[in-house]
Amino acid sequence: MVAGQSRNFTIDVLRGISISVVLILHFHLSYSLIESPLGVVLPADAISAVARNGNYGVTMFFVISGFLITSTTIRRYGSLATVDVPGFYAFRFARIVPCLLLALVLIAGLGALGQPAFVNAAKPGWPEVSMPVAVLSVLTFWHNILMQYAWYFNYAMNVYWSLSVEEMFYLVFPIICIAIRRTGIIVIIWVAAIAYGPVYRYYHSDNEIYFMYAYQACFDAIAFGCCAALVARKISLKGMVGGVVRIAAAILVGATYLAGIRGHEVFGFTLVAAGTAILLVGADGERVPALLQRNRALAGLRWLGQRSYELYLFHIIVLGLMRSIWPRGTLAYGDKAPAFAAFVGLSALAAWAVSRFYAEPLNAGLRAAFLRTRELSARQAG
């Protein structure tokens, strides 16, 4: 969001939902929720539908990123064609890199101490990867490509594949805008990405490293968000018709999520992205009823959504440490519910602490330093 602008209620809730399903997925993959007290009240298929499709949450994140970057760029600079490239990169660096560096230092350090969830361990038949190369791949936007080469080689770090997708998007976004300058042609590029995503996933539907993690498999979701930001400037999904459209979009996202990824590798991500994009169009400039703002469940999701980046980075470190105490699959049946609560609580605490005492001060400080340097350079040049 633009500095000084209040946060958007729906976007924070959508972020909260997205990070929640990611947390559920990763806990479930370590300690099956099917063999837990949940199995007493819910059938296994229902638990699996909720717990195993968290990668759709990442798709929602991609759409939100495209929407926010596009809308913020237009608000801040007036148009896509006039984006300030150095300023864009400086602000993205200030938000993303400090937290990421801290997470990578923790992972590398725990790996050096021999903690199983943090070491690079080659799968049979796959090449080994050194820790410096793995860290470099995250910082230089090709960790997802490295996973295509080495499969799942580091439990904690491999989760950061999606950062490579987003960082590559952040790298090319201002370049495309400033080089092309014509919004219509830029939109054509985004639409081409939307059209190509399902084609790529179709030809790689037998390999999840490709159909879920490759740039070509994910850029369509970001492009949906970019297009939604432009549509929101022209169309207002308000009133009864707008409400019906938004409800239909929410049903589309929910139904696609519950239908699962398996068997829907090609168009499942497209449907989730399209539904999320419609919800974002409706969220632009909305006035949220006070009753919804006071809802405790939504307040909890908003809180998670406001710290979703820190949660994304550090929840896997919390879970990796838990796996050092209780290796995958060894958690007792009756302990899974309290363990899940502890996992979410500790992850939220870590995210809050990192955000409050590290990420927010560094983000503000780095941005202020960039602006001071630019102002000083302008004075000297004048």
PDB file of C-alpha atoms in Angstrom, residues 39-316:
ATOM      1  CA  GLY A  39     -10.961 -37.623  11.920  1.00  0.00           C
ATOM      2  CA  VAL A  40     -13.660 -38.227  14.526  1.00  0.00           C
ATOM      3  CA  VAL A  41     -15.829 -35.356  13.280  1.00  0.00           C
ATOM      4  CA  LEU A  42     -14.799 -35.072   9.609  1.00  0.00           C
ATOM      5  CA  PRO A  43     -14.344 -37.697   6.897  1.00  0.00           C
ATOM      6  CA  ALA A  44     -10.832 -38.241   5.601  1.00  0.00           C
ATOM      7  CA  ASP A  45     -11.707 -36.810   2.179  1.00  0.00           C
ATOM      8  CA  ALA A  46     -12.906 -33.558   3.735  1.00  0.00           C
ATOM      9  CA  ILE A  47      -9.761 -33.182   5.839  1.00  0.00           C
ATOM     10  CA  SER A  48      -7.603 -33.938   2.827  1.00  0.00           C
ATOM     11  CA  ALA A  49      -9.464 -31.392   0.689  1.00  0.00           C
ATOM     12  CA  VAL A  50      -8.840 -28.645   3.237  1.00  0.00           C
ATOM     13  CA  ALA A  51      -5.310 -29.635   4.205  1.00  0.00           C
ATOM     14  CA  ARG A  52      -3.608 -30.700   0.981  1.00  0.00           C
ATOM     15  CA  ASN A  53      -4.354 -27.852  -1.413  1.00  0.00           C
ATOM     16  CA  GLY A  54      -2.422 -25.035   0.233  1.00  0.00           C
ATOM     17  CA  ASN A  55      -0.535 -24.273  -2.971  1.00  0.00           C
ATOM     18  CA  TYR A  56      -3.720 -22.579  -4.130  1.00  0.00           C
ATOM     19  CA  GLY A  57      -3.061 -20.151  -1.283  1.00  0.00           C
ATOM     20  CA  VAL A  58       0.246 -19.276  -2.944  1.00  0.00           C
ATOM     21  CA  THR A  59      -1.666 -18.616  -6.160  1.00  0.00           C
ATOM     22  CA  MET A  60      -3.841 -16.157  -4.257  1.00  0.00           C
ATOM     23  CA  PHE A  61      -0.698 -14.461  -2.952  1.00  0.00           C
ATOM     24  CA  PHE A  62       0.583 -14.083  -6.503  1.00  0.00           C
ATOM     25  CA  VAL A  63      -2.654 -12.436  -7.624  1.00  0.00           C
ATOM     26  CA  ILE A  64      -2.576 -10.058  -4.653  1.00  0.00           C
ATOM     27  CA  SER A  65       1.051  -9.152  -5.405  1.00  0.00           C
ATOM     28  CA  GLY A  66       0.262  -8.304  -9.015  1.00  0.00           C
ATOM     29  CA  PHE A  67      -2.750  -6.239  -7.952  1.00  0.00           C
ATOM     30  CA  LEU A  68      -0.926  -4.274  -5.266  1.00  0.00           C
ATOM     31  CA  ILE A  69       2.223  -3.584  -7.250  1.00  0.00           C
ATOM     32  CA  THR A  70       0.252  -2.363 -10.264  1.00  0.00           C
ATOM     33  CA  SER A  71      -2.195  -0.215  -8.296  1.00  0.00           C
ATOM     34  CA  THR A  72       0.525   1.170  -6.029  1.00  0.00           C
ATOM     35  CA  THR A  73       2.746   2.005  -9.004  1.00  0.00           C
ATOM     36  CA  ILE A  74      -0.064   3.961 -10.657  1.00  0.00           C
ATOM     37  CA  ARG A  75      -0.935   5.791  -7.428  1.00  0.00           C
ATOM     38  CA  ARG A  76       2.678   6.597  -6.645  1.00  0.00           C
ATOM     39  CA  TYR A  77       3.976   7.558 -10.091  1.00  0.00           C
ATOM     40  CA  GLY A  78       0.852   8.480 -12.017  1.00  0.00           C
ATOM     41  CA  SER A  79       1.074   5.731 -14.639  1.00  0.00           C
ATOM     42  CA  LEU A  80       2.897   2.524 -15.480  1.00  0.00           C
ATOM     43  CA  ALA A  81       4.968   4.364 -18.092  1.00  0.00           C
ATOM     44  CA  THR A  82       6.401   6.776 -15.527  1.00  0.00           C
ATOM     45  CA  VAL A  83       7.462   4.249 -12.907  1.00  0.00           C
ATOM     46  CA  ASP A  84      10.648   5.260 -11.114  1.00  0.00           C
ATOM     47  CA  VAL A  85      12.780   2.147 -11.666  1.00  0.00           C
ATOM     48  CA  PRO A  86      15.484   2.849  -9.020  1.00  0.00           C
ATOM     49  CA  GLY A  87      12.816   3.822  -6.506  1.00  0.00           C
ATOM     50  CA  PHE A  88      10.768   0.725  -7.309  1.00  0.00           C
ATOM     51  CA  TYR A  89      13.759  -1.563  -6.739  1.00  0.00           C
ATOM     52  CA  ALA A  90      14.842   0.273  -3.595  1.00  0.00           C
ATOM     53  CA  PHE A  91      11.411  -0.013  -1.996  1.00  0.00           C
ATOM     54  CA  ARG A  92      11.075  -3.700  -2.945  1.00  0.00           C
ATOM     55  CA  PHE A  93      14.569  -4.394  -1.558  1.00  0.00           C
ATOM     56  CA  ALA A  94      13.731  -2.671   1.727  1.00  0.00           C
ATOM     57  CA  ARG A  95      10.596  -4.754   2.196  1.00  0.00           C
ATOM     58  CA  ILE A  96      11.813  -8.148   1.021  1.00  0.00           C
ATOM     59  CA  VAL A  97      15.524  -8.600   1.595  1.00  0.00           C
ATOM     60  CA  PRO A  98      16.143  -7.863   5.316  1.00  0.00           C
ATOM     61  CA  CYS A  99      13.586 -10.466   6.451  1.00  0.00           C
ATOM     62  CA  LEU A 100      14.766 -12.950   3.861  1.00  0.00           C
ATOM     63  CA  LEU A 101      18.390 -12.586   4.892  1.00  0.00           C
ATOM     64  CA  LEU A 102      17.484 -13.226   8.535  1.00  0.00           C
ATOM     65  CA  ALA A 103      15.542 -16.359   7.599  1.00  0.00           C
ATOM     66  CA  LEU A 104      18.363 -17.658   5.405  1.00  0.00           C
ATOM     67  CA  VAL A 105      20.946 -17.040   8.140  1.00  0.00           C
ATOM     68  CA  LEU A 106      18.814 -19.046  10.566  1.00  0.00           C
ATOM     69  CA  ILE A 107      18.339 -21.895   8.084  1.00  0.00           C
ATOM     70  CA  ALA A 108      22.022 -22.027   7.157  1.00  0.00           C
ATOM     71  CA  GLY A 109      23.020 -21.853  10.813  1.00  0.00           C
ATOM     72  CA  LEU A 110      20.647 -24.623  11.866  1.00  0.00           C
ATOM     73  CA  GLY A 111      21.828 -26.658   8.890  1.00  0.00           C
ATOM     74  CA  ALA A 112      25.436 -26.214  10.013  1.00  0.00           C
ATOM     75  CA  LEU A 113      24.384 -27.552  13.406  1.00  0.00           C
ATOM     76  CA  GLY A 114      23.052 -30.668  11.695  1.00  0.00           C
ATOM     77  CA  GLN A 115      19.348 -30.090  12.275  1.00  0.00           C
ATOM     78  CA  PRO A 116      17.704 -32.452   9.747  1.00  0.00           C
ATOM     79  CA  ALA A 117      15.051 -30.065   8.427  1.00  0.00           C
ATOM     80  CA  PHE A 118      17.675 -27.461   7.517  1.00  0.00           C
ATOM     81  CA  VAL A 119      20.433 -29.454   5.827  1.00  0.00           C
ATOM     82  CA  ASN A 120      20.821 -30.045   2.106  1.00  0.00           C
ATOM     83  CA  ALA A 121      20.137 -33.745   1.581  1.00  0.00           C
ATOM     84  CA  ALA A 122      20.196 -35.113  -1.957  1.00  0.00           C
ATOM     85  CA  LYS A 123      17.394 -37.505  -2.839  1.00  0.00           C
ATOM     86  CA  PRO A 124      18.468 -40.835  -4.365  1.00  0.00           C
ATOM     87  CA  GLY A 125      19.407 -40.294  -7.980  1.00  0.00           C
ATOM     88  CA  TRP A 126      19.485 -36.498  -7.672  1.00  0.00           C
ATOM     89  CA  PRO A 127      22.582 -34.252  -7.481  1.00  0.00           C
ATOM     90  CA  GLU A 128      23.814 -32.653  -4.278  1.00  0.00           C
ATOM     91  CA  VAL A 129      23.534 -28.906  -3.700  1.00  0.00           C
ATOM     92  CA  SER A 130      25.861 -26.912  -1.460  1.00  0.00           C
ATOM     93  CA  MET A 131      24.431 -24.472   1.069  1.00  0.00           C
ATOM     94  CA  PRO A 132      26.053 -21.400  -0.548  1.00  0.00           C
ATOM     95  CA  VAL A 133      24.529 -22.286  -3.912  1.00  0.00           C
ATOM     96  CA  ALA A 134      21.123 -22.860  -2.326  1.00  0.00           C
ATOM     97  CA  VAL A 135      21.224 -19.509  -0.511  1.00  0.00           C
ATOM     98  CA  LEU A 136      22.427 -17.738  -3.650  1.00  0.00           C
ATOM     99  CA  SER A 137      19.581 -19.242  -5.665  1.00  0.00           C
ATOM    100  CA  VAL A 138      17.022 -17.749  -3.284  1.00  0.00           C
ATOM    101  CA  LEU A 139      18.678 -14.331  -3.329  1.00  0.00           C
ATOM    102  CA  THR A 140      19.025 -14.275  -7.119  1.00  0.00           C
ATOM    103  CA  PHE A 141      15.549 -15.502  -8.055  1.00  0.00           C
ATOM    104  CA  TRP A 142      16.156 -19.026  -9.406  1.00  0.00           C
ATOM    105  CA  HIS A 143      15.557 -21.337  -6.461  1.00  0.00           C
ATOM    106  CA  ASN A 144      12.603 -22.865  -8.290  1.00  0.00           C
ATOM    107  CA  ILE A 145      14.916 -23.680 -11.188  1.00  0.00           C
ATOM    108  CA  LEU A 146      17.424 -25.245  -8.793  1.00  0.00           C
ATOM    109  CA  MET A 147      14.639 -27.467  -7.471  1.00  0.00           C
ATOM    110  CA  GLN A 148      14.004 -28.704 -11.016  1.00  0.00           C
ATOM    111  CA  TYR A 149      17.670 -29.728 -11.039  1.00  0.00           C
ATOM    112  CA  ALA A 150      17.871 -31.184  -7.506  1.00  0.00           C
ATOM    113  CA  TRP A 151      14.245 -31.927  -6.484  1.00  0.00           C
ATOM    114  CA  TYR A 152      13.336 -31.304  -2.792  1.00  0.00           C
ATOM    115  CA  PHE A 153      16.769 -31.025  -1.201  1.00  0.00           C
ATOM    116  CA  ASN A 154      16.249 -28.724   1.809  1.00  0.00           C
ATOM    117  CA  TYR A 155      12.979 -29.003   3.745  1.00  0.00           C
ATOM    118  CA  ALA A 156      12.925 -25.456   5.105  1.00  0.00           C
ATOM    119  CA  MET A 157      14.506 -23.548   2.239  1.00  0.00           C
ATOM    120  CA  ASN A 158      12.569 -25.192  -0.584  1.00  0.00           C
ATOM    121  CA  VAL A 159       9.433 -23.389   0.598  1.00  0.00           C
ATOM    122  CA  TYR A 160      11.016 -20.182  -0.699  1.00  0.00           C
ATOM    123  CA  TRP A 161      10.549 -21.229  -4.323  1.00  0.00           C
ATOM    124  CA  SER A 162       7.653 -18.785  -4.587  1.00  0.00           C
ATOM    125  CA  LEU A 163       9.923 -15.879  -3.672  1.00  0.00           C
ATOM    126  CA  SER A 164      11.927 -16.592  -6.812  1.00  0.00           C
ATOM    127  CA  VAL A 165       8.729 -16.243  -8.836  1.00  0.00           C
ATOM    128  CA  GLU A 166       7.750 -12.981  -7.146  1.00  0.00           C
ATOM    129  CA  GLU A 167      11.259 -11.524  -7.208  1.00  0.00           C
ATOM    130  CA  MET A 168      11.607 -12.260 -10.919  1.00  0.00           C
ATOM    131  CA  PHE A 169       8.280 -10.533 -11.437  1.00  0.00           C
ATOM    132  CA  TYR A 170       9.491  -7.535  -9.439  1.00  0.00           C
ATOM    133  CA  LEU A 171      12.655  -7.490 -11.539  1.00  0.00           C
ATOM    134  CA  VAL A 172      10.929  -7.431 -14.937  1.00  0.00           C
ATOM    135  CA  PHE A 173       7.797  -5.416 -14.043  1.00  0.00           C
ATOM    136  CA  PRO A 174       9.294  -1.887 -14.094  1.00  0.00           C
ATOM    137  CA  ILE A 175      11.540  -2.725 -17.048  1.00  0.00           C
ATOM    138  CA  ILE A 176       8.551  -3.752 -19.156  1.00  0.00           C
ATOM    139  CA  CYS A 177       6.600  -0.674 -18.065  1.00  0.00           C
ATOM    140  CA  ILE A 178       9.369   1.807 -18.819  1.00  0.00           C
ATOM    141  CA  ALA A 179      10.458   0.117 -22.049  1.00  0.00           C
ATOM    142  CA  ILE A 180       7.006  -0.273 -23.615  1.00  0.00           C
ATOM    143  CA  ARG A 181       5.224   2.680 -22.005  1.00  0.00           C
ATOM    144  CA  ARG A 182       1.909   1.912 -23.711  1.00  0.00           C
ATOM    145  CA  THR A 183      -0.539   0.377 -21.259  1.00  0.00           C
ATOM    146  CA  GLY A 184      -2.418  -1.457 -23.988  1.00  0.00           C
ATOM    147  CA  ILE A 185       0.670  -3.371 -25.097  1.00  0.00           C
ATOM    148  CA  ILE A 186       1.620  -4.095 -21.487  1.00  0.00           C
ATOM    149  CA  VAL A 187      -1.840  -5.587 -20.973  1.00  0.00           C
ATOM    150  CA  ILE A 188      -1.346  -7.759 -24.055  1.00  0.00           C
ATOM    151  CA  ILE A 189       1.811  -9.179 -22.438  1.00  0.00           C
ATOM    152  CA  TRP A 190      -0.121  -9.920 -19.242  1.00  0.00           C
ATOM    153  CA  VAL A 191      -2.936 -11.585 -21.184  1.00  0.00           C
ATOM    154  CA  ALA A 192      -0.363 -13.672 -23.052  1.00  0.00           C
ATOM    155  CA  ALA A 193       1.017 -14.851 -19.695  1.00  0.00           C
ATOM    156  CA  ILE A 194      -2.528 -15.735 -18.583  1.00  0.00           C
ATOM    157  CA  ALA A 195      -3.098 -17.720 -21.767  1.00  0.00           C
ATOM    158  CA  TYR A 196       0.270 -19.495 -21.637  1.00  0.00           C
ATOM    159  CA  GLY A 197       0.069 -20.614 -17.988  1.00  0.00           C
ATOM    160  CA  PRO A 198      -2.433 -23.455 -18.572  1.00  0.00           C
ATOM    161  CA  VAL A 199      -0.583 -24.528 -21.719  1.00  0.00           C
ATOM    162  CA  TYR A 200       2.664 -24.861 -19.787  1.00  0.00           C
ATOM    163  CA  ARG A 201       0.970 -26.719 -16.948  1.00  0.00           C
ATOM    164  CA  TYR A 202      -0.689 -29.082 -19.417  1.00  0.00           C
ATOM    165  CA  TYR A 203       2.641 -30.166 -20.869  1.00  0.00           C
ATOM    166  CA  HIS A 204       4.167 -30.578 -17.386  1.00  0.00           C
ATOM    167  CA  SER A 205       1.166 -31.892 -15.446  1.00  0.00           C
ATOM    168  CA  ASP A 206       3.072 -35.035 -14.444  1.00  0.00           C
ATOM    169  CA  ASN A 207       5.756 -33.106 -12.508  1.00  0.00           C
ATOM    170  CA  GLU A 208       4.756 -30.860  -9.605  1.00  0.00           C
ATOM    171  CA  ILE A 209       8.132 -29.114  -9.532  1.00  0.00           C
ATOM    172  CA  TYR A 210       7.246 -27.767 -12.965  1.00  0.00           C
ATOM    173  CA  PHE A 211       3.467 -27.283 -13.003  1.00  0.00           C
ATOM    174  CA  MET A 212       3.410 -25.624  -9.565  1.00  0.00           C
ATOM    175  CA  TYR A 213       6.790 -23.893  -9.201  1.00  0.00           C
ATOM    176  CA  ALA A 214       8.055 -22.783 -12.633  1.00  0.00           C
ATOM    177  CA  TYR A 215       7.908 -19.134 -13.660  1.00  0.00           C
ATOM    178  CA  GLN A 216       5.724 -20.034 -16.635  1.00  0.00           C
ATOM    179  CA  ALA A 217       3.301 -21.886 -14.344  1.00  0.00           C
ATOM    180  CA  CYS A 218       2.895 -18.939 -11.948  1.00  0.00           C
ATOM    181  CA  PHE A 219       3.191 -15.709 -13.914  1.00  0.00           C
ATOM    182  CA  ASP A 220      -0.399 -16.058 -15.096  1.00  0.00           C
ATOM    183  CA  ALA A 221      -1.636 -15.616 -11.516  1.00  0.00           C
ATOM    184  CA  ILE A 222       0.426 -12.440 -11.100  1.00  0.00           C
ATOM    185  CA  ALA A 223      -0.818 -11.202 -14.473  1.00  0.00           C
ATOM    186  CA  PHE A 224      -4.407 -11.742 -13.330  1.00  0.00           C
ATOM    187  CA  GLY A 225      -3.670  -9.423 -10.404  1.00  0.00           C
ATOM    188  CA  CYS A 226      -2.068  -6.812 -12.650  1.00  0.00           C
ATOM    189  CA  CYS A 227      -5.083  -6.805 -14.962  1.00  0.00           C
ATOM    190  CA  ALA A 228      -7.457  -6.649 -11.988  1.00  0.00           C
ATOM    191  CA  ALA A 229      -5.730  -3.468 -10.786  1.00  0.00           C
ATOM    192  CA  LEU A 230      -6.470  -1.777 -14.121  1.00  0.00           C
ATOM    193  CA  VAL A 231     -10.040  -3.104 -14.258  1.00  0.00           C
ATOM    194  CA  ALA A 232     -10.678  -1.783 -10.738  1.00  0.00           C
ATOM    195  CA  ARG A 233      -9.965   1.737 -12.022  1.00  0.00           C
ATOM    196  CA  LYS A 234     -12.747   1.371 -14.591  1.00  0.00           C
ATOM    197  CA  ILE A 235     -15.334  -0.908 -12.982  1.00  0.00           C
ATOM    198  CA  SER A 236     -16.878  -0.769  -9.523  1.00  0.00           C
ATOM    199  CA  LEU A 237     -18.346  -4.011  -8.196  1.00  0.00           C
ATOM    200  CA  LYS A 238     -20.678  -2.263  -5.824  1.00  0.00           C
ATOM    201  CA  GLY A 239     -24.380  -2.657  -5.208  1.00  0.00           C
ATOM    202  CA  MET A 240     -26.466  -5.800  -5.618  1.00  0.00           C
ATOM    203  CA  VAL A 241     -24.942  -6.870  -8.940  1.00  0.00           C
ATOM    204  CA  GLY A 242     -21.433  -6.343  -7.660  1.00  0.00           C
ATOM    205  CA  GLY A 243     -22.250  -8.302  -4.526  1.00  0.00           C
ATOM    206  CA  VAL A 244     -23.577 -11.233  -6.549  1.00  0.00           C
ATOM    207  CA  VAL A 245     -20.441 -11.219  -8.720  1.00  0.00           C
ATOM    208  CA  ARG A 246     -18.177 -11.216  -5.663  1.00  0.00           C
ATOM    209  CA  ILE A 247     -20.128 -14.021  -4.004  1.00  0.00           C
ATOM    210  CA  ALA A 248     -19.868 -16.046  -7.214  1.00  0.00           C
ATOM    211  CA  ALA A 249     -16.114 -15.394  -7.298  1.00  0.00           C
ATOM    212  CA  ALA A 250     -15.746 -16.524  -3.672  1.00  0.00           C
ATOM    213  CA  ILE A 251     -17.721 -19.698  -4.435  1.00  0.00           C
ATOM    214  CA  LEU A 252     -15.504 -20.322  -7.473  1.00  0.00           C
ATOM    215  CA  VAL A 253     -12.342 -20.031  -5.393  1.00  0.00           C
ATOM    216  CA  GLY A 254     -13.725 -22.182  -2.585  1.00  0.00           C
ATOM    217  CA  ALA A 255     -15.086 -24.883  -4.858  1.00  0.00           C
ATOM    218  CA  THR A 256     -11.874 -25.062  -6.885  1.00  0.00           C
ATOM    219  CA  TYR A 257      -9.846 -25.271  -3.689  1.00  0.00           C
ATOM    220  CA  LEU A 258     -11.906 -28.138  -2.317  1.00  0.00           C
ATOM    221  CA  ALA A 259     -11.875 -29.941  -5.675  1.00  0.00           C
ATOM    222  CA  GLY A 260      -8.129 -30.131  -5.220  1.00  0.00           C
ATOM    223  CA  ILE A 261      -5.001 -29.766  -7.299  1.00  0.00           C
ATOM    224  CA  ARG A 262      -4.697 -33.397  -8.311  1.00  0.00           C
ATOM    225  CA  GLY A 263      -6.634 -33.897 -11.520  1.00  0.00           C
ATOM    226  CA  HIS A 264      -6.937 -30.121 -12.000  1.00  0.00           C
ATOM    227  CA  GLU A 265      -3.286 -29.262 -12.575  1.00  0.00           C
ATOM    228  CA  VAL A 266      -3.996 -27.313 -15.770  1.00  0.00           C
ATOM    229  CA  PHE A 267      -6.929 -25.018 -14.983  1.00  0.00           C
ATOM    230  CA  GLY A 268      -7.316 -25.221 -11.199  1.00  0.00           C
ATOM    231  CA  PHE A 269      -4.751 -22.468 -10.651  1.00  0.00           C
ATOM    232  CA  THR A 270      -6.388 -20.396 -13.389  1.00  0.00           C
ATOM    233  CA  LEU A 271      -9.795 -20.581 -11.707  1.00  0.00           C
ATOM    234  CA  VAL A 272      -8.398 -19.668  -8.279  1.00  0.00           C
ATOM    235  CA  ALA A 273      -6.483 -16.757  -9.803  1.00  0.00           C
ATOM    236  CA  ALA A 274      -9.504 -15.508 -11.766  1.00  0.00           C
ATOM    237  CA  GLY A 275     -11.795 -15.679  -8.720  1.00  0.00           C
ATOM    238  CA  THR A 276      -9.245 -13.917  -6.523  1.00  0.00           C
ATOM    239  CA  ALA A 277      -8.799 -11.197  -9.154  1.00  0.00           C
ATOM    240  CA  ILE A 278     -12.552 -10.520  -9.154  1.00  0.00           C
ATOM    241  CA  LEU A 279     -12.576 -10.286  -5.365  1.00  0.00           C
ATOM    242  CA  LEU A 280      -9.743  -7.751  -5.547  1.00  0.00           C
ATOM    243  CA  VAL A 281     -11.612  -5.647  -8.095  1.00  0.00           C
ATOM    244  CA  GLY A 282     -14.526  -5.562  -5.692  1.00  0.00           C
ATOM    245  CA  ALA A 283     -12.243  -4.712  -2.784  1.00  0.00           C
ATOM    246  CA  ASP A 284     -10.816  -1.565  -4.377  1.00  0.00           C
ATOM    247  CA  GLY A 285     -12.195   1.493  -2.609  1.00  0.00           C
ATOM    248  CA  GLU A 286     -14.682  -0.564  -0.598  1.00  0.00           C
ATOM    249  CA  ARG A 287     -16.438   0.521   2.557  1.00  0.00           C
ATOM    250  CA  VAL A 288     -16.552  -2.398   4.969  1.00  0.00           C
ATOM    251  CA  PRO A 289     -19.536  -2.566   7.356  1.00  0.00           C
ATOM    252  CA  ALA A 290     -18.593  -2.066  10.993  1.00  0.00           C
ATOM    253  CA  LEU A 291     -20.129  -5.444  11.838  1.00  0.00           C
ATOM    254  CA  LEU A 292     -17.566  -7.208   9.647  1.00  0.00           C
ATOM    255  CA  GLN A 293     -14.720  -5.108  10.996  1.00  0.00           C
ATOM    256  CA  ARG A 294     -15.643  -6.185  14.546  1.00  0.00           C
ATOM    257  CA  ASN A 295     -15.907  -9.875  13.648  1.00  0.00           C
ATOM    258  CA  ARG A 296     -13.285 -11.730  15.677  1.00  0.00           C
ATOM    259  CA  ALA A 297     -12.635 -14.451  13.116  1.00  0.00           C
ATOM    260  CA  LEU A 298     -12.070 -11.881  10.383  1.00  0.00           C
ATOM    261  CA  ALA A 299      -9.942  -9.820  12.769  1.00  0.00           C
ATOM    262  CA  GLY A 300      -7.736 -12.851  13.314  1.00  0.00           C
ATOM    263  CA  LEU A 301      -7.382 -13.433   9.586  1.00  0.00           C
ATOM    264  CA  ARG A 302      -6.573  -9.737   9.073  1.00  0.00           C
ATOM    265  CA  TRP A 303      -3.870  -9.931  11.734  1.00  0.00           C
ATOM    266  CA  LEU A 304      -2.308 -12.931   9.998  1.00  0.00           C
ATOM    267  CA  GLY A 305      -2.665 -11.255   6.624  1.00  0.00           C
ATOM    268  CA  GLN A 306      -0.908  -8.109   7.787  1.00  0.00           C
ATOM    269  CA  ARG A 307       2.087 -10.238   8.784  1.00  0.00           C
ATOM    270  CA  SER A 308       1.787 -12.813   6.017  1.00  0.00           C
ATOM    271  CA  TYR A 309       5.286 -12.239   4.611  1.00  0.00           C
ATOM    272  CA  GLU A 310       6.967 -12.779   7.964  1.00  0.00           C
ATOM    273  CA  LEU A 311       4.711 -15.758   8.631  1.00  0.00           C
ATOM    274  CA  TYR A 312       5.628 -17.227   5.264  1.00  0.00           C
ATOM    275  CA  LEU A 313       9.349 -16.913   5.951  1.00  0.00           C
ATOM    276  CA  PHE A 314       9.471 -18.061   9.560  1.00  0.00           C
ATOM    277  CA  HIS A 315       6.660 -20.588  10.014  1.00  0.00           C
ATOM    278  CA  ILE A 316       8.744 -23.199   8.219  1.00  0.00           C
TER     279      ILE A 316
END
